[in-house]
Short mmCIF file of C-alpha atoms in Angstrom, two decimals:
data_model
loop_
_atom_site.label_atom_id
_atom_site.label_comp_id
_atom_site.label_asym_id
_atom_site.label_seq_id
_atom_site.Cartn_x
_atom_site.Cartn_y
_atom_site.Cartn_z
CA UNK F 1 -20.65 9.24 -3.88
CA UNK F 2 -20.40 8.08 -0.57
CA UNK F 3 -16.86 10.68 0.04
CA UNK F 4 -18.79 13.46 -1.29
CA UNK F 5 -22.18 13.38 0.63
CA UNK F 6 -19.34 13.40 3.64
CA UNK F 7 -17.65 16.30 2.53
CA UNK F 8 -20.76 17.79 1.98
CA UNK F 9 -22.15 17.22 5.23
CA UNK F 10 -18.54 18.39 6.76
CA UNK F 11 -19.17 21.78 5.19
CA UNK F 12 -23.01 22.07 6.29
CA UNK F 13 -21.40 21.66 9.77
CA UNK F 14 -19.11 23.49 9.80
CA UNK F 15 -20.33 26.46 8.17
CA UNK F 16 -23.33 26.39 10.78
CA UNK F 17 -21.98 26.23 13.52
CA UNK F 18 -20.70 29.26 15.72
CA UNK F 19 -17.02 29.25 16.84
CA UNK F 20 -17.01 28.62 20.45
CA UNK F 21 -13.17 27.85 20.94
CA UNK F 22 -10.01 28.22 19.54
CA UNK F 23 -6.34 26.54 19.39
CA UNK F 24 -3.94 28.86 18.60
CA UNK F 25 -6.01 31.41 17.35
CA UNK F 26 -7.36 28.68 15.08
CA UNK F 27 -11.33 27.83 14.73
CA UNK F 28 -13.15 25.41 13.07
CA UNK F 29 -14.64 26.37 9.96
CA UNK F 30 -11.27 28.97 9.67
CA UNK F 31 -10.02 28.88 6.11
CA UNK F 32 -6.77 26.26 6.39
CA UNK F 33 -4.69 29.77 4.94
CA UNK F 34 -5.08 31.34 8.42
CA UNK F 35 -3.15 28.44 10.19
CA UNK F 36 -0.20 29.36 7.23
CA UNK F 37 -0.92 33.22 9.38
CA UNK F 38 0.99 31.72 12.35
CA UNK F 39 3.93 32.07 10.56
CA UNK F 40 4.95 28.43 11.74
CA UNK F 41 7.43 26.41 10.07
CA UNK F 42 5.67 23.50 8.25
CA UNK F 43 6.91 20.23 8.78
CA UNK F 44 4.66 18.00 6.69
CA UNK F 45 1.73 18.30 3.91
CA UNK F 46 -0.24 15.65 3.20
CA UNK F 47 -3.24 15.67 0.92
CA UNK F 48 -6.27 12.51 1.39
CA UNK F 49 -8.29 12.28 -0.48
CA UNK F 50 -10.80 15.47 0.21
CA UNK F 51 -8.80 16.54 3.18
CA UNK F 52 -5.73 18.17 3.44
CA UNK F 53 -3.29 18.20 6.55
CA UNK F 54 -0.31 20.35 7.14
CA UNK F 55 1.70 19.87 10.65
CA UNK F 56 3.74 23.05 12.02
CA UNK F 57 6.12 23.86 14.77
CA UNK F 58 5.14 26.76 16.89
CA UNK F 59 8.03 28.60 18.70
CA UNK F 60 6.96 27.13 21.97
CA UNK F 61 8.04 23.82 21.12
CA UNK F 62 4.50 22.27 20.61
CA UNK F 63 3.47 21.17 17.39
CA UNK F 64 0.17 22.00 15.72
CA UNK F 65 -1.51 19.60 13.25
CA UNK F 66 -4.30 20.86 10.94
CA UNK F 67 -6.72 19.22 9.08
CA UNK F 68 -9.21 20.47 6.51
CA UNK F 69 -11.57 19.81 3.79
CA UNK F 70 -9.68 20.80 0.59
CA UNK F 71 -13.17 22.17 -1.86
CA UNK F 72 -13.85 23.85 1.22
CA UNK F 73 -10.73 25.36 2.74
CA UNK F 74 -12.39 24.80 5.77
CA UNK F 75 -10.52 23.57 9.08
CA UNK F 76 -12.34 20.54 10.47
CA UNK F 77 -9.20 19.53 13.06
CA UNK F 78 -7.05 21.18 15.20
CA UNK F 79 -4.38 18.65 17.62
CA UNK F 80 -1.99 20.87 19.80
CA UNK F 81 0.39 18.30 20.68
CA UNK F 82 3.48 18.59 23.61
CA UNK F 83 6.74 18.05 22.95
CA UNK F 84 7.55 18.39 26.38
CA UNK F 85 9.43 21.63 26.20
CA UNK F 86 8.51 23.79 29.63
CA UNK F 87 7.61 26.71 27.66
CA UNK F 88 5.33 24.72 25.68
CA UNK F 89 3.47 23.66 28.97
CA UNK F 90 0.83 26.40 28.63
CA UNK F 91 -2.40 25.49 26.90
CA UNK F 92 -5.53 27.84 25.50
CA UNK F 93 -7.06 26.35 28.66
CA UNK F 94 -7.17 28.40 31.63
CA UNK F 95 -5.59 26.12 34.63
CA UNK F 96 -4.96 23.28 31.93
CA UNK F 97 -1.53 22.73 31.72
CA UNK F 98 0.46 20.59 29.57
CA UNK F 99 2.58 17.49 31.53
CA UNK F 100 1.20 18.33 34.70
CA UNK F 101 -2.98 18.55 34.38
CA UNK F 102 -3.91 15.36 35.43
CA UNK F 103 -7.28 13.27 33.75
CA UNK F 104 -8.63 13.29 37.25
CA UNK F 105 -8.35 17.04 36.95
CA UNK F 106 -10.24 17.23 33.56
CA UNK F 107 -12.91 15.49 35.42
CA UNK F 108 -13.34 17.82 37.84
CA UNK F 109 -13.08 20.60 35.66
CA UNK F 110 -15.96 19.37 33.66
CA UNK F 111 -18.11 17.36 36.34
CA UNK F 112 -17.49 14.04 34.00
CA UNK F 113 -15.10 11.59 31.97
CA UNK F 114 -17.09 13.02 29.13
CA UNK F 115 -17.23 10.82 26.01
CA UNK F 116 -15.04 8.15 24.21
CA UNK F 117 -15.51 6.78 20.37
CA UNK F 118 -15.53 3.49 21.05
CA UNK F 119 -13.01 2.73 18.49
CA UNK F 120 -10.36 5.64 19.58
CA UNK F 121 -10.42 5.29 23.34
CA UNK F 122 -7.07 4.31 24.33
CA UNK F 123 -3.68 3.25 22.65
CA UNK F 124 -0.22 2.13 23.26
CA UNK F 125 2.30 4.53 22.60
CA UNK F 126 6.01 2.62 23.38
CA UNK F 127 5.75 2.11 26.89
CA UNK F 128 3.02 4.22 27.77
CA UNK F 129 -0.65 4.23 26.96
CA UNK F 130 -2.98 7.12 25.43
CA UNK F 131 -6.48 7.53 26.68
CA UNK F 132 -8.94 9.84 24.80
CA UNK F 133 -11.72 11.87 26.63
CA UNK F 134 -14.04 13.78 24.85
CA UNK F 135 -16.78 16.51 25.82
CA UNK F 136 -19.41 18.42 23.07
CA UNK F 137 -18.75 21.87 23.57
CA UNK F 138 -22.05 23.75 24.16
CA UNK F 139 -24.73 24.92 23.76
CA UNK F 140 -24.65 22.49 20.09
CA UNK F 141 -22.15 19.97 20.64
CA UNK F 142 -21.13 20.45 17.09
CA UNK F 143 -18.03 21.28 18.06
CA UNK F 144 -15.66 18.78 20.22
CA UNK F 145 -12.93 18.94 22.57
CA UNK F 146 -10.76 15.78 23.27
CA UNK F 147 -7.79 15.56 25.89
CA UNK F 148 -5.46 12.58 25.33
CA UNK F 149 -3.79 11.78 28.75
CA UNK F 150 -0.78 9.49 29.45
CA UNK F 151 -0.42 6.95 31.81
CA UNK F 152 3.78 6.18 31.80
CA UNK F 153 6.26 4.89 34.55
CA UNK F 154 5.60 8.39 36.46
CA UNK F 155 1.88 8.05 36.77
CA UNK F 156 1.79 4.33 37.54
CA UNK F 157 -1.45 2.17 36.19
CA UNK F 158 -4.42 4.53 37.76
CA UNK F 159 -6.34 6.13 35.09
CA UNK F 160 -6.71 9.10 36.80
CA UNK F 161 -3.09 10.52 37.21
CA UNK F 162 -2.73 10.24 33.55
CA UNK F 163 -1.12 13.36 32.16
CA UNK F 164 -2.29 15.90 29.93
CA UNK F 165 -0.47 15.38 26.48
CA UNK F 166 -2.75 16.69 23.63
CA UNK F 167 -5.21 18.59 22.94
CA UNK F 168 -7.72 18.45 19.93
CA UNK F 169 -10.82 20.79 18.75
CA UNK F 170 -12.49 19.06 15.74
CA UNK F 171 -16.01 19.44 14.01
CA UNK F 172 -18.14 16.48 15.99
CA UNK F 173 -19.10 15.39 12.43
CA UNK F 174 -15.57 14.85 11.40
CA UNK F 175 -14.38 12.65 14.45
CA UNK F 176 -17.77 10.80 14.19
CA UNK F 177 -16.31 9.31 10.80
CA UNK F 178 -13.12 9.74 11.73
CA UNK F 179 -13.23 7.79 15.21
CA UNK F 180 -15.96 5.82 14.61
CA UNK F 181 -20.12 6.61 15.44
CA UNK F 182 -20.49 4.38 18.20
CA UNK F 183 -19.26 6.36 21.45
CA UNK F 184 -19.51 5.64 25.24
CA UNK F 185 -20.98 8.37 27.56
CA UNK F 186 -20.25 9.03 31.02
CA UNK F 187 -24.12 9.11 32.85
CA UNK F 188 -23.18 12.78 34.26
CA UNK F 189 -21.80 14.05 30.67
CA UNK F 190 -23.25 17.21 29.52
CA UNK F 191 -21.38 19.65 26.78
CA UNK F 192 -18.85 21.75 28.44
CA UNK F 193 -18.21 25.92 27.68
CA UNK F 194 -14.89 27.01 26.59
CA UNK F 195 -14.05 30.27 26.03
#
């Protein structure tokens, strides 16, 4: 019962709420049949439960990982991740550029270090360490941008000159039971506008 109120409530969200950003030409709420549009090569499928996620790779080098609720068709998560090709550097962000847009840039960008899930805030990766900032887009928030930034043997220990690595648009919903409810605000967060 508990899976299907969720999916339910996934597809209340997303169906209400206007499409303020895009990855790749991909929106929440998009059918998961316009991602197959690319014309990417698919690299994986895997179906969970009421979700389904299919990973492709885009002719820049990047690869594009997109989850959505299967009863639906209805993309709930979009990750745009670098594979750190240089013509894969370009992002759907003006001025945001993969493996050189530094977290202390985000945070200018936006006026704050945004939000974190307290569950999904950092992780190892090898040698280097993930950190997760994310920021409601406006005017709803229902709607969420997250930057994962690396801190590695180039950028040394300071938070700050972590590198841009990933970026993900996902239905606020979604990551909330995804992530984890229980988040940790910067005081000066407010939602950001993407366009």
């Amino acid at each position: 019962m508990k899976k299907f109120l969720l999916v339910a409530a996934f597809a209340v969200a997303t169906m209400s709420s206007s499409v303020a950003f895009d990855l790749s030409g991909l929106a929440i709420g998009d059918p998961l049949d316009q991602a197959d549009a690319l014309g990417a090569e698919v690299l994986a499928e895997q179906i969970d439960g009421p979700l389904i996620v299919r990973k492709y790779q885009l002719p820049s080098g990047n690869q594009l990982s997109v989850t959505a609720l299967r009863k639906a068709n209805s993309i709930v998560y979009i990750e745009m991740n670098w594979i750190g090709s240089k013509s894969g550097r370009l992002t759907d962000i003006p001025g945001f550029h993969f493996g050189s847009t530094l977290l202390s840039e985000i945070r200018e960008t936006f006026g704050s270090n945004g939000y974190a899930h307290k569950e999904h805030m950092a992780f190892p990766v090898g040698e280097q360490i993930a950190l997760f900032n994310t920021y409601g887009l406006a005017p709803t928030g229902a709607q969420a941008v997250t930057f994962v930034t690396i801190i590695g043997q180039d950028t040394g220990s300071d938070p700050s000159r972590a590198i841009l690595d990933t970026i993900i648009l996902a239905d606020a919903t979604f990551l909330d039971s995804y992530w984890g409810e229980e988040k940790l605000f910067d005081p000066a967060y407010q939602p950001v506008e993407l366009r």
